[in-house]
Amino acid sequence: MGLRPRDIASRMAARRRNEAGRVRDGYVRDTFTLPREEARAKARDYLSRYPKAGYMSAVESWRELPDGAIEFTMRRLPSAD
């Protein structure tokens, strides 16, 4: 019996995840839930602390919660401490 494309994609995705279910792609992710203005300030601070040029920093995802707060995930490469 042949594998369906869906089965192959699921297997490949599972290989990229560790035991905790997190993606193993070398990025550090931080998730925050803050009111809108505080979320903007936090994202600006994060991007100034970890500039895109050196850390490939970015807002990976965001959403507005029913109470108006913003939940967002920032992504960056780890530093070479």
mmCIF file with all atom_site columns, N, CA and C in Angstrom:
data_model
loop_
_atom_site.group_PDB
_atom_site.id
_atom_site.type_symbol
_atom_site.label_atom_id
_atom_site.label_alt_id
_atom_site.label_comp_id
_atom_site.label_asym_id
_atom_site.label_entity_id
_atom_site.label_seq_id
_atom_site.pdbx_PDB_ins_code
_atom_site.Cartn_x
_atom_site.Cartn_y
_atom_site.Cartn_z
_atom_site.occupancy
_atom_site.B_iso_or_equiv
_atom_site.pdbx_formal_charge
_atom_site.auth_seq_id
_atom_site.auth_comp_id
_atom_site.auth_asym_id
_atom_site.auth_atom_id
_atom_site.pdbx_PDB_model_num
ATOM 1   N N  . MET A 1 1  ? 0.844   -1.177 0.000  1.00 0.00 ? 1  MET A N  1
ATOM 2   C CA . MET A 1 1  ? 0.000   0.000  0.000  1.00 0.00 ? 1  MET A CA 1
ATOM 3   C C  . MET A 1 1  ? 0.888   1.239  0.000  1.00 0.00 ? 1  MET A C  1
ATOM 4   N N  . GLY A 1 2  ? 0.662   2.145  -0.904 1.00 0.00 ? 2  GLY A N  1
ATOM 5   C CA . GLY A 1 2  ? 1.463   3.359  -1.016 1.00 0.00 ? 2  GLY A CA 1
ATOM 6   C C  . GLY A 1 2  ? 1.062   4.410  0.008  1.00 0.00 ? 2  GLY A C  1
ATOM 7   N N  . LEU A 1 3  ? 1.979   5.281  0.275  1.00 0.00 ? 3  LEU A N  1
ATOM 8   C CA . LEU A 1 3  ? 1.698   6.368  1.207  1.00 0.00 ? 3  LEU A CA 1
ATOM 9   C C  . LEU A 1 3  ? 1.036   7.531  0.479  1.00 0.00 ? 3  LEU A C  1
ATOM 10  N N  . ARG A 1 4  ? 0.083   8.125  1.132  1.00 0.00 ? 4  ARG A N  1
ATOM 11  C CA . ARG A 1 4  ? -0.552  9.321  0.589  1.00 0.00 ? 4  ARG A CA 1
ATOM 12  C C  . ARG A 1 4  ? 0.339   10.524 0.875  1.00 0.00 ? 4  ARG A C  1
ATOM 13  N N  . PRO A 1 5  ? 0.248   11.567 0.081  1.00 0.00 ? 5  PRO A N  1
ATOM 14  C CA . PRO A 1 5  ? 1.040   12.778 0.341  1.00 0.00 ? 5  PRO A CA 1
ATOM 15  C C  . PRO A 1 5  ? 0.817   13.308 1.758  1.00 0.00 ? 5  PRO A C  1
ATOM 16  N N  . ARG A 1 6  ? -0.401  13.183 2.251  1.00 0.00 ? 6  ARG A N  1
ATOM 17  C CA . ARG A 1 6  ? -0.702  13.644 3.614  1.00 0.00 ? 6  ARG A CA 1
ATOM 18  C C  . ARG A 1 6  ? 0.121   12.871 4.649  1.00 0.00 ? 6  ARG A C  1
ATOM 19  N N  . ASP A 1 7  ? 0.259   11.544 4.444  1.00 0.00 ? 7  ASP A N  1
ATOM 20  C CA . ASP A 1 7  ? 1.042   10.725 5.368  1.00 0.00 ? 7  ASP A CA 1
ATOM 21  C C  . ASP A 1 7  ? 2.518   11.128 5.354  1.00 0.00 ? 7  ASP A C  1
ATOM 22  N N  . ILE A 1 8  ? 3.028   11.373 4.174  1.00 0.00 ? 8  ILE A N  1
ATOM 23  C CA . ILE A 1 8  ? 4.433   11.778 4.042  1.00 0.00 ? 8  ILE A CA 1
ATOM 24  C C  . ILE A 1 8  ? 4.656   13.130 4.710  1.00 0.00 ? 8  ILE A C  1
ATOM 25  N N  . ALA A 1 9  ? 3.746   14.083 4.501  1.00 0.00 ? 9  ALA A N  1
ATOM 26  C CA . ALA A 1 9  ? 3.870   15.410 5.112  1.00 0.00 ? 9  ALA A CA 1
ATOM 27  C C  . ALA A 1 9  ? 3.805   15.313 6.632  1.00 0.00 ? 9  ALA A C  1
ATOM 28  N N  . SER A 1 10 ? 2.920   14.482 7.155  1.00 0.00 ? 10 SER A N  1
ATOM 29  C CA . SER A 1 10 ? 2.819   14.321 8.609  1.00 0.00 ? 10 SER A CA 1
ATOM 30  C C  . SER A 1 10 ? 4.094   13.734 9.190  1.00 0.00 ? 10 SER A C  1
ATOM 31  N N  . ARG A 1 11 ? 4.667   12.772 8.514  1.00 0.00 ? 11 ARG A N  1
ATOM 32  C CA . ARG A 1 11 ? 5.902   12.156 8.988  1.00 0.00 ? 11 ARG A CA 1
ATOM 33  C C  . ARG A 1 11 ? 7.049   13.165 8.977  1.00 0.00 ? 11 ARG A C  1
ATOM 34  N N  . MET A 1 12 ? 7.132   13.968 7.916  1.00 0.00 ? 12 MET A N  1
ATOM 35  C CA . MET A 1 12 ? 8.195   14.969 7.840  1.00 0.00 ? 12 MET A CA 1
ATOM 36  C C  . MET A 1 12 ? 8.027   16.035 8.924  1.00 0.00 ? 12 MET A C  1
ATOM 37  N N  . ALA A 1 13 ? 6.803   16.450 9.191  1.00 0.00 ? 13 ALA A N  1
ATOM 38  C CA . ALA A 1 13 ? 6.554   17.451 10.232 1.00 0.00 ? 13 ALA A CA 1
ATOM 39  C C  . ALA A 1 13 ? 6.915   16.901 11.610 1.00 0.00 ? 13 ALA A C  1
ATOM 40  N N  . ALA A 1 14 ? 6.618   15.630 11.849 1.00 0.00 ? 14 ALA A N  1
ATOM 41  C CA . ALA A 1 14 ? 6.929   15.018 13.143 1.00 0.00 ? 14 ALA A CA 1
ATOM 42  C C  . ALA A 1 14 ? 8.429   14.964 13.390 1.00 0.00 ? 14 ALA A C  1
ATOM 43  N N  . ARG A 1 15 ? 9.213   14.791 12.358 1.00 0.00 ? 15 ARG A N  1
ATOM 44  C CA . ARG A 1 15 ? 10.674  14.749 12.510 1.00 0.00 ? 15 ARG A CA 1
ATOM 45  C C  . ARG A 1 15 ? 11.233  16.088 12.952 1.00 0.00 ? 15 ARG A C  1
ATOM 46  N N  . ARG A 1 16 ? 10.542  17.179 12.599 1.00 0.00 ? 16 ARG A N  1
ATOM 47  C CA . ARG A 1 16 ? 11.032  18.512 12.925 1.00 0.00 ? 16 ARG A CA 1
ATOM 48  C C  . ARG A 1 16 ? 10.682  18.921 14.359 1.00 0.00 ? 16 ARG A C  1
ATOM 49  N N  . ARG A 1 17 ? 9.938   18.119 15.079 1.00 0.00 ? 17 ARG A N  1
ATOM 50  C CA . ARG A 1 17 ? 9.513   18.482 16.428 1.00 0.00 ? 17 ARG A CA 1
ATOM 51  C C  . ARG A 1 17 ? 10.268  17.658 17.467 1.00 0.00 ? 17 ARG A C  1
ATOM 52  N N  . ASN A 1 18 ? 10.521  18.280 18.622 1.00 0.00 ? 18 ASN A N  1
ATOM 53  C CA . ASN A 1 18 ? 11.206  17.568 19.696 1.00 0.00 ? 18 ASN A CA 1
ATOM 54  C C  . ASN A 1 18 ? 10.177  16.922 20.626 1.00 0.00 ? 18 ASN A C  1
ATOM 55  N N  . GLU A 1 19 ? 10.619  16.409 21.745 1.00 0.00 ? 19 GLU A N  1
ATOM 56  C CA . GLU A 1 19 ? 9.735   15.712 22.675 1.00 0.00 ? 19 GLU A CA 1
ATOM 57  C C  . GLU A 1 19 ? 8.649   16.620 23.237 1.00 0.00 ? 19 GLU A C  1
ATOM 58  N N  . ALA A 1 20 ? 8.934   17.909 23.367 1.00 0.00 ? 20 ALA A N  1
ATOM 59  C CA . ALA A 1 20 ? 7.967   18.854 23.923 1.00 0.00 ? 20 ALA A CA 1
ATOM 60  C C  . ALA A 1 20 ? 7.000   19.371 22.856 1.00 0.00 ? 20 ALA A C  1
ATOM 61  N N  . GLY A 1 21 ? 7.151   18.926 21.623 1.00 0.00 ? 21 GLY A N  1
ATOM 62  C CA . GLY A 1 21 ? 6.270   19.358 20.554 1.00 0.00 ? 21 GLY A CA 1
ATOM 63  C C  . GLY A 1 21 ? 6.691   20.653 19.886 1.00 0.00 ? 21 GLY A C  1
ATOM 64  N N  . ARG A 1 22 ? 7.867   21.144 20.236 1.00 0.00 ? 22 ARG A N  1
ATOM 65  C CA . ARG A 1 22 ? 8.365   22.387 19.646 1.00 0.00 ? 22 ARG A CA 1
ATOM 66  C C  . ARG A 1 22 ? 9.164   22.098 18.381 1.00 0.00 ? 22 ARG A C  1
ATOM 67  N N  . VAL A 1 23 ? 9.147   23.039 17.483 1.00 0.00 ? 23 VAL A N  1
ATOM 68  C CA . VAL A 1 23 ? 9.867   22.892 16.222 1.00 0.00 ? 23 VAL A CA 1
ATOM 69  C C  . VAL A 1 23 ? 11.368  22.996 16.476 1.00 0.00 ? 23 VAL A C  1
ATOM 70  N N  . ARG A 1 24 ? 12.140  22.085 15.901 1.00 0.00 ? 24 ARG A N  1
ATOM 71  C CA . ARG A 1 24 ? 13.600  22.098 16.029 1.00 0.00 ? 24 ARG A CA 1
ATOM 72  C C  . ARG A 1 24 ? 14.200  22.730 14.782 1.00 0.00 ? 24 ARG A C  1
ATOM 73  N N  . ASP A 1 25 ? 14.138  24.038 14.706 1.00 0.00 ? 25 ASP A N  1
ATOM 74  C CA . ASP A 1 25 ? 14.684  24.704 13.530 1.00 0.00 ? 25 ASP A CA 1
ATOM 75  C C  . ASP A 1 25 ? 15.786  25.689 13.891 1.00 0.00 ? 25 ASP A C  1
ATOM 76  N N  . GLY A 1 26 ? 16.198  25.698 15.159 1.00 0.00 ? 26 GLY A N  1
ATOM 77  C CA . GLY A 1 26 ? 17.293  26.556 15.583 1.00 0.00 ? 26 GLY A CA 1
ATOM 78  C C  . GLY A 1 26 ? 16.864  27.923 16.089 1.00 0.00 ? 26 GLY A C  1
ATOM 79  N N  . TYR A 1 27 ? 15.589  28.268 15.976 1.00 0.00 ? 27 TYR A N  1
ATOM 80  C CA . TYR A 1 27 ? 15.113  29.566 16.440 1.00 0.00 ? 27 TYR A CA 1
ATOM 81  C C  . TYR A 1 27 ? 14.672  29.508 17.897 1.00 0.00 ? 27 TYR A C  1
ATOM 82  N N  . VAL A 1 28 ? 14.821  30.630 18.587 1.00 0.00 ? 28 VAL A N  1
ATOM 83  C CA . VAL A 1 28 ? 14.297  30.805 19.928 1.00 0.00 ? 28 VAL A CA 1
ATOM 84  C C  . VAL A 1 28 ? 12.975  31.542 19.774 1.00 0.00 ? 28 VAL A C  1
ATOM 85  N N  . ARG A 1 29 ? 11.935  31.052 20.421 1.00 0.00 ? 29 ARG A N  1
ATOM 86  C CA . ARG A 1 29 ? 10.624  31.691 20.336 1.00 0.00 ? 29 ARG A CA 1
ATOM 87  C C  . ARG A 1 29 ? 10.168  32.121 21.718 1.00 0.00 ? 29 ARG A C  1
ATOM 88  N N  . ASP A 1 30 ? 9.611   33.333 21.783 1.00 0.00 ? 30 ASP A N  1
ATOM 89  C CA . ASP A 1 30 ? 9.049   33.867 23.015 1.00 0.00 ? 30 ASP A CA 1
ATOM 90  C C  . ASP A 1 30 ? 7.631   34.311 22.712 1.00 0.00 ? 30 ASP A C  1
ATOM 91  N N  . THR A 1 31 ? 6.673   33.851 23.523 1.00 0.00 ? 31 THR A N  1
ATOM 92  C CA . THR A 1 31 ? 5.273   34.206 23.322 1.00 0.00 ? 31 THR A CA 1
ATOM 93  C C  . THR A 1 31 ? 4.821   35.117 24.454 1.00 0.00 ? 31 THR A C  1
ATOM 94  N N  . PHE A 1 32 ? 4.106   36.173 24.092 1.00 0.00 ? 32 PHE A N  1
ATOM 95  C CA . PHE A 1 32 ? 3.627   37.167 25.046 1.00 0.00 ? 32 PHE A CA 1
ATOM 96  C C  . PHE A 1 32 ? 2.138   37.383 24.847 1.00 0.00 ? 32 PHE A C  1
ATOM 97  N N  . THR A 1 33 ? 1.437   37.741 25.910 1.00 0.00 ? 33 THR A N  1
ATOM 98  C CA . THR A 1 33 ? 0.039   38.155 25.846 1.00 0.00 ? 33 THR A CA 1
ATOM 99  C C  . THR A 1 33 ? -0.061  39.456 26.632 1.00 0.00 ? 33 THR A C  1
ATOM 100 N N  . LEU A 1 34 ? -0.319  40.549 25.907 1.00 0.00 ? 34 LEU A N  1
ATOM 101 C CA . LEU A 1 34 ? -0.316  41.882 26.508 1.00 0.00 ? 34 LEU A CA 1
ATOM 102 C C  . LEU A 1 34 ? -1.423  42.742 25.896 1.00 0.00 ? 34 LEU A C  1
ATOM 103 N N  . PRO A 1 35 ? -1.823  43.797 26.616 1.00 0.00 ? 35 PRO A N  1
ATOM 104 C CA . PRO A 1 35 ? -2.724  44.771 25.994 1.00 0.00 ? 35 PRO A CA 1
ATOM 105 C C  . PRO A 1 35 ? -2.046  45.376 24.760 1.00 0.00 ? 35 PRO A C  1
ATOM 106 N N  . ARG A 1 36 ? -2.838  45.885 23.832 1.00 0.00 ? 36 ARG A N  1
ATOM 107 C CA . ARG A 1 36 ? -2.347  46.317 22.519 1.00 0.00 ? 36 ARG A CA 1
ATOM 108 C C  . ARG A 1 36 ? -1.138  47.251 22.597 1.00 0.00 ? 36 ARG A C  1
ATOM 109 N N  . GLU A 1 37 ? -1.203  48.319 23.359 1.00 0.00 ? 37 GLU A N  1
ATOM 110 C CA . GLU A 1 37 ? -0.094  49.283 23.407 1.00 0.00 ? 37 GLU A CA 1
ATOM 111 C C  . GLU A 1 37 ? 1.156   48.673 24.040 1.00 0.00 ? 37 GLU A C  1
ATOM 112 N N  . GLU A 1 38 ? 0.968   47.864 25.079 1.00 0.00 ? 38 GLU A N  1
ATOM 113 C CA . GLU A 1 38 ? 2.120   47.200 25.707 1.00 0.00 ? 38 GLU A CA 1
ATOM 114 C C  . GLU A 1 38 ? 2.729   46.168 24.756 1.00 0.00 ? 38 GLU A C  1
ATOM 115 N N  . ALA A 1 39 ? 1.887   45.513 23.958 1.00 0.00 ? 39 ALA A N  1
ATOM 116 C CA . ALA A 1 39 ? 2.385   44.545 22.976 1.00 0.00 ? 39 ALA A CA 1
ATOM 117 C C  . ALA A 1 39 ? 3.249   45.241 21.929 1.00 0.00 ? 39 ALA A C  1
ATOM 118 N N  . ARG A 1 40 ? 2.806   46.412 21.467 1.00 0.00 ? 40 ARG A N  1
ATOM 119 C CA . ARG A 1 40 ? 3.606   47.174 20.501 1.00 0.00 ? 40 ARG A CA 1
ATOM 120 C C  . ARG A 1 40 ? 4.956   47.556 21.090 1.00 0.00 ? 40 ARG A C  1
ATOM 121 N N  . ALA A 1 41 ? 4.931   48.034 22.340 1.00 0.00 ? 41 ALA A N  1
ATOM 122 C CA . ALA A 1 41 ? 6.177   48.442 22.996 1.00 0.00 ? 41 ALA A CA 1
ATOM 123 C C  . ALA A 1 41 ? 7.105   47.233 23.191 1.00 0.00 ? 41 ALA A C  1
ATOM 124 N N  . LYS A 1 42 ? 6.537   46.097 23.575 1.00 0.00 ? 42 LYS A N  1
ATOM 125 C CA . LYS A 1 42 ? 7.337   44.889 23.800 1.00 0.00 ? 42 LYS A CA 1
ATOM 126 C C  . LYS A 1 42 ? 7.977   44.416 22.486 1.00 0.00 ? 42 LYS A C  1
ATOM 127 N N  . ALA A 1 43 ? 7.208   44.439 21.393 1.00 0.00 ? 43 ALA A N  1
ATOM 128 C CA . ALA A 1 43 ? 7.748   44.020 20.101 1.00 0.00 ? 43 ALA A CA 1
ATOM 129 C C  . ALA A 1 43 ? 8.869   44.960 19.665 1.00 0.00 ? 43 ALA A C  1
ATOM 130 N N  . ARG A 1 44 ? 8.679   46.267 19.844 1.00 0.00 ? 44 ARG A N  1
ATOM 131 C CA . ARG A 1 44 ? 9.737   47.224 19.484 1.00 0.00 ? 44 ARG A CA 1
ATOM 132 C C  . ARG A 1 44 ? 10.993  46.984 20.304 1.00 0.00 ? 44 ARG A C  1
ATOM 133 N N  . ASP A 1 45 ? 10.816  46.755 21.607 1.00 0.00 ? 45 ASP A N  1
ATOM 134 C CA . ASP A 1 45 ? 11.958  46.491 22.492 1.00 0.00 ? 45 ASP A CA 1
ATOM 135 C C  . ASP A 1 45 ? 12.685  45.217 22.069 1.00 0.00 ? 45 ASP A C  1
ATOM 136 N N  . TYR A 1 46 ? 11.922  44.180 21.764 1.00 0.00 ? 46 TYR A N  1
ATOM 137 C CA . TYR A 1 46 ? 12.503  42.896 21.343 1.00 0.00 ? 46 TYR A CA 1
ATOM 138 C C  . TYR A 1 46 ? 13.322  43.073 20.068 1.00 0.00 ? 46 TYR A C  1
ATOM 139 N N  . LEU A 1 47 ? 12.759  43.812 19.112 1.00 0.00 ? 47 LEU A N  1
ATOM 140 C CA . LEU A 1 47 ? 13.461  44.007 17.839 1.00 0.00 ? 47 LEU A CA 1
ATOM 141 C C  . LEU A 1 47 ? 14.679  44.919 17.982 1.00 0.00 ? 47 LEU A C  1
ATOM 142 N N  . SER A 1 48 ? 14.651  45.834 18.955 1.00 0.00 ? 48 SER A N  1
ATOM 143 C CA . SER A 1 48 ? 15.845  46.655 19.174 1.00 0.00 ? 48 SER A CA 1
ATOM 144 C C  . SER A 1 48 ? 16.912  45.866 19.932 1.00 0.00 ? 48 SER A C  1
ATOM 145 N N  . ARG A 1 49 ? 16.490  44.972 20.810 1.00 0.00 ? 49 ARG A N  1
ATOM 146 C CA . ARG A 1 49 ? 17.436  44.134 21.552 1.00 0.00 ? 49 ARG A CA 1
ATOM 147 C C  . ARG A 1 49 ? 18.060  43.068 20.654 1.00 0.00 ? 49 ARG A C  1
ATOM 148 N N  . TYR A 1 50 ? 17.254  42.503 19.758 1.00 0.00 ? 50 TYR A N  1
ATOM 149 C CA . TYR A 1 50 ? 17.719  41.467 18.840 1.00 0.00 ? 50 TYR A CA 1
ATOM 150 C C  . TYR A 1 50 ? 17.440  41.940 17.409 1.00 0.00 ? 50 TYR A C  1
ATOM 151 N N  . PRO A 1 51 ? 18.304  42.767 16.832 1.00 0.00 ? 51 PRO A N  1
ATOM 152 C CA . PRO A 1 51 ? 18.051  43.318 15.487 1.00 0.00 ? 51 PRO A CA 1
ATOM 153 C C  . PRO A 1 51 ? 17.942  42.227 14.421 1.00 0.00 ? 51 PRO A C  1
ATOM 154 N N  . LYS A 1 52 ? 17.113  42.490 13.446 1.00 0.00 ? 52 LYS A N  1
ATOM 155 C CA . LYS A 1 52 ? 16.883  41.527 12.365 1.00 0.00 ? 52 LYS A CA 1
ATOM 156 C C  . LYS A 1 52 ? 18.176  41.153 11.656 1.00 0.00 ? 52 LYS A C  1
ATOM 157 N N  . ALA A 1 53 ? 19.056  42.115 11.456 1.00 0.00 ? 53 ALA A N  1
ATOM 158 C CA . ALA A 1 53 ? 20.302  41.851 10.729 1.00 0.00 ? 53 ALA A CA 1
ATOM 159 C C  . ALA A 1 53 ? 21.163  40.803 11.430 1.00 0.00 ? 53 ALA A C  1
ATOM 160 N N  . GLY A 1 54 ? 21.204  40.812 12.754 1.00 0.00 ? 54 GLY A N  1
ATOM 161 C CA . GLY A 1 54 ? 22.071  39.887 13.474 1.00 0.00 ? 54 GLY A CA 1
ATOM 162 C C  . GLY A 1 54 ? 21.380  38.628 13.954 1.00 0.00 ? 54 GLY A C  1
ATOM 163 N N  . TYR A 1 55 ? 20.076  38.703 14.193 1.00 0.00 ? 55 TYR A N  1
ATOM 164 C CA . TYR A 1 55 ? 19.363  37.576 14.792 1.00 0.00 ? 55 TYR A CA 1
ATOM 165 C C  . TYR A 1 55 ? 18.215  37.051 13.936 1.00 0.00 ? 55 TYR A C  1
ATOM 166 N N  . MET A 1 56 ? 17.977  37.678 12.791 1.00 0.00 ? 56 MET A N  1
ATOM 167 C CA . MET A 1 56 ? 16.841  37.332 11.931 1.00 0.00 ? 56 MET A CA 1
ATOM 168 C C  . MET A 1 56 ? 15.533  37.364 12.715 1.00 0.00 ? 56 MET A C  1
ATOM 169 N N  . SER A 1 57 ? 15.389  38.360 13.580 1.00 0.00 ? 57 SER A N  1
ATOM 170 C CA . SER A 1 57 ? 14.213  38.486 14.437 1.00 0.00 ? 57 SER A CA 1
ATOM 171 C C  . SER A 1 57 ? 12.982  38.877 13.640 1.00 0.00 ? 57 SER A C  1
ATOM 172 N N  . ALA A 1 58 ? 11.835  38.397 14.109 1.00 0.00 ? 58 ALA A N  1
ATOM 173 C CA . ALA A 1 58 ? 10.570  38.723 13.444 1.00 0.00 ? 58 ALA A CA 1
ATOM 174 C C  . ALA A 1 58 ? 9.404   38.368 14.354 1.00 0.00 ? 58 ALA A C  1
ATOM 175 N N  . VAL A 1 59 ? 8.266   38.992 14.090 1.00 0.00 ? 59 VAL A N  1
ATOM 176 C CA . VAL A 1 59 ? 7.023   38.566 14.714 1.00 0.00 ? 59 VAL A CA 1
ATOM 177 C C  . VAL A 1 59 ? 6.560   37.356 13.906 1.00 0.00 ? 59 VAL A C  1
ATOM 178 N N  . GLU A 1 60 ? 6.556   36.201 14.539 1.00 0.00 ? 60 GLU A N  1
ATOM 179 C CA . GLU A 1 60 ? 6.204   34.979 13.812 1.00 0.00 ? 60 GLU A CA 1
ATOM 180 C C  . GLU A 1 60 ? 4.699   34.860 13.618 1.00 0.00 ? 60 GLU A C  1
ATOM 181 N N  . SER A 1 61 ? 3.933   35.159 14.659 1.00 0.00 ? 61 SER A N  1
ATOM 182 C CA . SER A 1 61 ? 2.481   35.094 14.559 1.00 0.00 ? 61 SER A CA 1
ATOM 183 C C  . SER A 1 61 ? 1.873   35.997 15.624 1.00 0.00 ? 61 SER A C  1
ATOM 184 N N  . TRP A 1 62 ? 0.625   36.407 15.394 1.00 0.00 ? 62 TRP A N  1
ATOM 185 C CA . TRP A 1 62 ? -0.078  37.202 16.383 1.00 0.00 ? 62 TRP A CA 1
ATOM 186 C C  . TRP A 1 62 ? -1.578  37.030 16.178 1.00 0.00 ? 62 TRP A C  1
ATOM 187 N N  . ARG A 1 63 ? -2.338  37.309 17.252 1.00 0.00 ? 63 ARG A N  1
ATOM 188 C CA . ARG A 1 63 ? -3.786  37.275 17.170 1.00 0.00 ? 63 ARG A CA 1
ATOM 189 C C  . ARG A 1 63 ? -4.367  38.156 18.260 1.00 0.00 ? 63 ARG A C  1
ATOM 190 N N  . GLU A 1 64 ? -5.549  38.657 18.002 1.00 0.00 ? 64 GLU A N  1
ATOM 191 C CA . GLU A 1 64 ? -6.250  39.464 18.999 1.00 0.00 ? 64 GLU A CA 1
ATOM 192 C C  . GLU A 1 64 ? -7.199  38.546 19.747 1.00 0.00 ? 64 GLU A C  1
ATOM 193 N N  . LEU A 1 65 ? -7.122  38.569 21.077 1.00 0.00 ? 65 LEU A N  1
ATOM 194 C CA . LEU A 1 65 ? -7.981  37.743 21.917 1.00 0.00 ? 65 LEU A CA 1
ATOM 195 C C  . LEU A 1 65 ? -9.315  38.446 22.149 1.00 0.00 ? 65 LEU A C  1
ATOM 196 N N  . PRO A 1 66 ? -10.338 37.726 22.582 1.00 0.00 ? 66 PRO A N  1
ATOM 197 C CA . PRO A 1 66 ? -11.660 38.339 22.785 1.00 0.00 ? 66 PRO A CA 1
ATOM 198 C C  . PRO A 1 66 ? -11.655 39.529 23.751 1.00 0.00 ? 66 PRO A C  1
ATOM 199 N N  . ASP A 1 67 ? -10.735 39.533 24.708 1.00 0.00 ? 67 ASP A N  1
ATOM 200 C CA . ASP A 1 67 ? -10.679 40.644 25.661 1.00 0.00 ? 67 ASP A CA 1
ATOM 201 C C  . ASP A 1 67 ? -9.894  41.839 25.123 1.00 0.00 ? 67 ASP A C  1
ATOM 202 N N  . GLY A 1 68 ? -9.416  41.754 23.883 1.00 0.00 ? 68 GLY A N  1
ATOM 203 C CA . GLY A 1 68 ? -8.687  42.860 23.270 1.00 0.00 ? 68 GLY A CA 1
ATOM 204 C C  . GLY A 1 68 ? -7.178  42.768 23.404 1.00 0.00 ? 68 GLY A C  1
ATOM 205 N N  . ALA A 1 69 ? -6.709  41.825 24.204 1.00 0.00 ? 69 ALA A N  1
ATOM 206 C CA . ALA A 1 69 ? -5.257  41.643 24.353 1.00 0.00 ? 69 ALA A CA 1
ATOM 207 C C  . ALA A 1 69 ? -4.690  41.023 23.075 1.00 0.00 ? 69 ALA A C  1
ATOM 208 N N  . ILE A 1 70 ? -3.394  41.201 22.879 1.00 0.00 ? 70 ILE A N  1
ATOM 209 C CA . ILE A 1 70 ? -2.700  40.654 21.724 1.00 0.00 ? 70 ILE A CA 1
ATOM 210 C C  . ILE A 1 70 ? -1.770  39.542 22.193 1.00 0.00 ? 70 ILE A C  1
ATOM 211 N N  . GLU A 1 71 ? -1.907  38.381 21.585 1.00 0.00 ? 71 GLU A N  1
ATOM 212 C CA . GLU A 1 71 ? -0.987  37.270 21.848 1.00 0.00 ? 71 GLU A CA 1
ATOM 213 C C  . GLU A 1 71 ? -0.077  37.173 20.625 1.00 0.00 ? 71 GLU A C  1
ATOM 214 N N  . PHE A 1 72 ? 1.235   37.220 20.858 1.00 0.00 ? 72 PHE A N  1
ATOM 215 C CA . PHE A 1 72 ? 2.161   37.182 19.732 1.00 0.00 ? 72 PHE A CA 1
ATOM 216 C C  . PHE A 1 72 ? 3.406   36.396 20.085 1.00 0.00 ? 72 PHE A C  1
ATOM 217 N N  . THR A 1 73 ? 4.018   35.841 19.052 1.00 0.00 ? 73 THR A N  1
ATOM 218 C CA . THR A 1 73 ? 5.242   35.065 19.211 1.00 0.00 ? 73 THR A CA 1
ATOM 219 C C  . THR A 1 73 ? 6.350   35.739 18.428 1.00 0.00 ? 73 THR A C  1
ATOM 220 N N  . MET A 1 74 ? 7.435   36.030 19.121 1.00 0.00 ? 74 MET A N  1
ATOM 221 C CA . MET A 1 74 ? 8.628   36.614 18.504 1.00 0.00 ? 74 MET A CA 1
ATOM 222 C C  . MET A 1 74 ? 9.620   35.482 18.272 1.00 0.00 ? 74 MET A C  1
ATOM 223 N N  . ARG A 1 75 ? 10.319  35.550 17.140 1.00 0.00 ? 75 ARG A N  1
ATOM 224 C CA . ARG A 1 75 ? 11.279  34.513 16.774 1.00 0.00 ? 75 ARG A CA 1
ATOM 225 C C  . ARG A 1 75 ? 12.624  35.160 16.499 1.00 0.00 ? 75 ARG A C  1
ATOM 226 N N  . ARG A 1 76 ? 13.704  34.505 16.954 1.00 0.00 ? 76 ARG A N  1
ATOM 227 C CA . ARG A 1 76 ? 15.060  34.992 16.696 1.00 0.00 ? 76 ARG A CA 1
ATOM 228 C C  . ARG A 1 76 ? 16.028  33.827 16.740 1.00 0.00 ? 76 ARG A C  1
ATOM 229 N N  . LEU A 1 77 ? 17.190  34.043 16.147 1.00 0.00 ? 77 LEU A N  1
ATOM 230 C CA . LEU A 1 77 ? 18.260  33.061 16.270 1.00 0.00 ? 77 LEU A CA 1
ATOM 231 C C  . LEU A 1 77 ? 18.916  33.242 17.635 1.00 0.00 ? 77 LEU A C  1
ATOM 232 N N  . PRO A 1 78 ? 19.416  32.174 18.226 1.00 0.00 ? 78 PRO A N  1
ATOM 233 C CA . PRO A 1 78 ? 20.088  32.322 19.519 1.00 0.00 ? 78 PRO A CA 1
ATOM 234 C C  . PRO A 1 78 ? 21.363  33.125 19.377 1.00 0.00 ? 78 PRO A C  1
ATOM 235 N N  . SER A 1 79 ? 21.744  33.794 20.438 1.00 0.00 ? 79 SER A N  1
ATOM 236 C CA . SER A 1 79 ? 22.985  34.571 20.405 1.00 0.00 ? 79 SER A CA 1
ATOM 237 C C  . SER A 1 79 ? 24.179  33.636 20.534 1.00 0.00 ? 79 SER A C  1
ATOM 238 N N  . ALA A 1 80 ? 25.325  34.136 20.169 1.00 0.00 ? 80 ALA A N  1
ATOM 239 C CA . ALA A 1 80 ? 26.553  33.339 20.232 1.00 0.00 ? 80 ALA A CA 1
ATOM 240 C C  . ALA A 1 80 ? 27.296  33.640 21.524 1.00 0.00 ? 80 ALA A C  1
ATOM 241 N N  . ASP A 1 81 ? 26.586  33.567 22.633 1.00 0.00 ? 81 ASP A N  1
ATOM 242 C CA . ASP A 1 81 ? 27.175  33.894 23.939 1.00 0.00 ? 81 ASP A CA 1
ATOM 243 C C  . ASP A 1 81 ? 28.353  33.024 24.221 1.00 0.00 ? 81 ASP A C  1
#
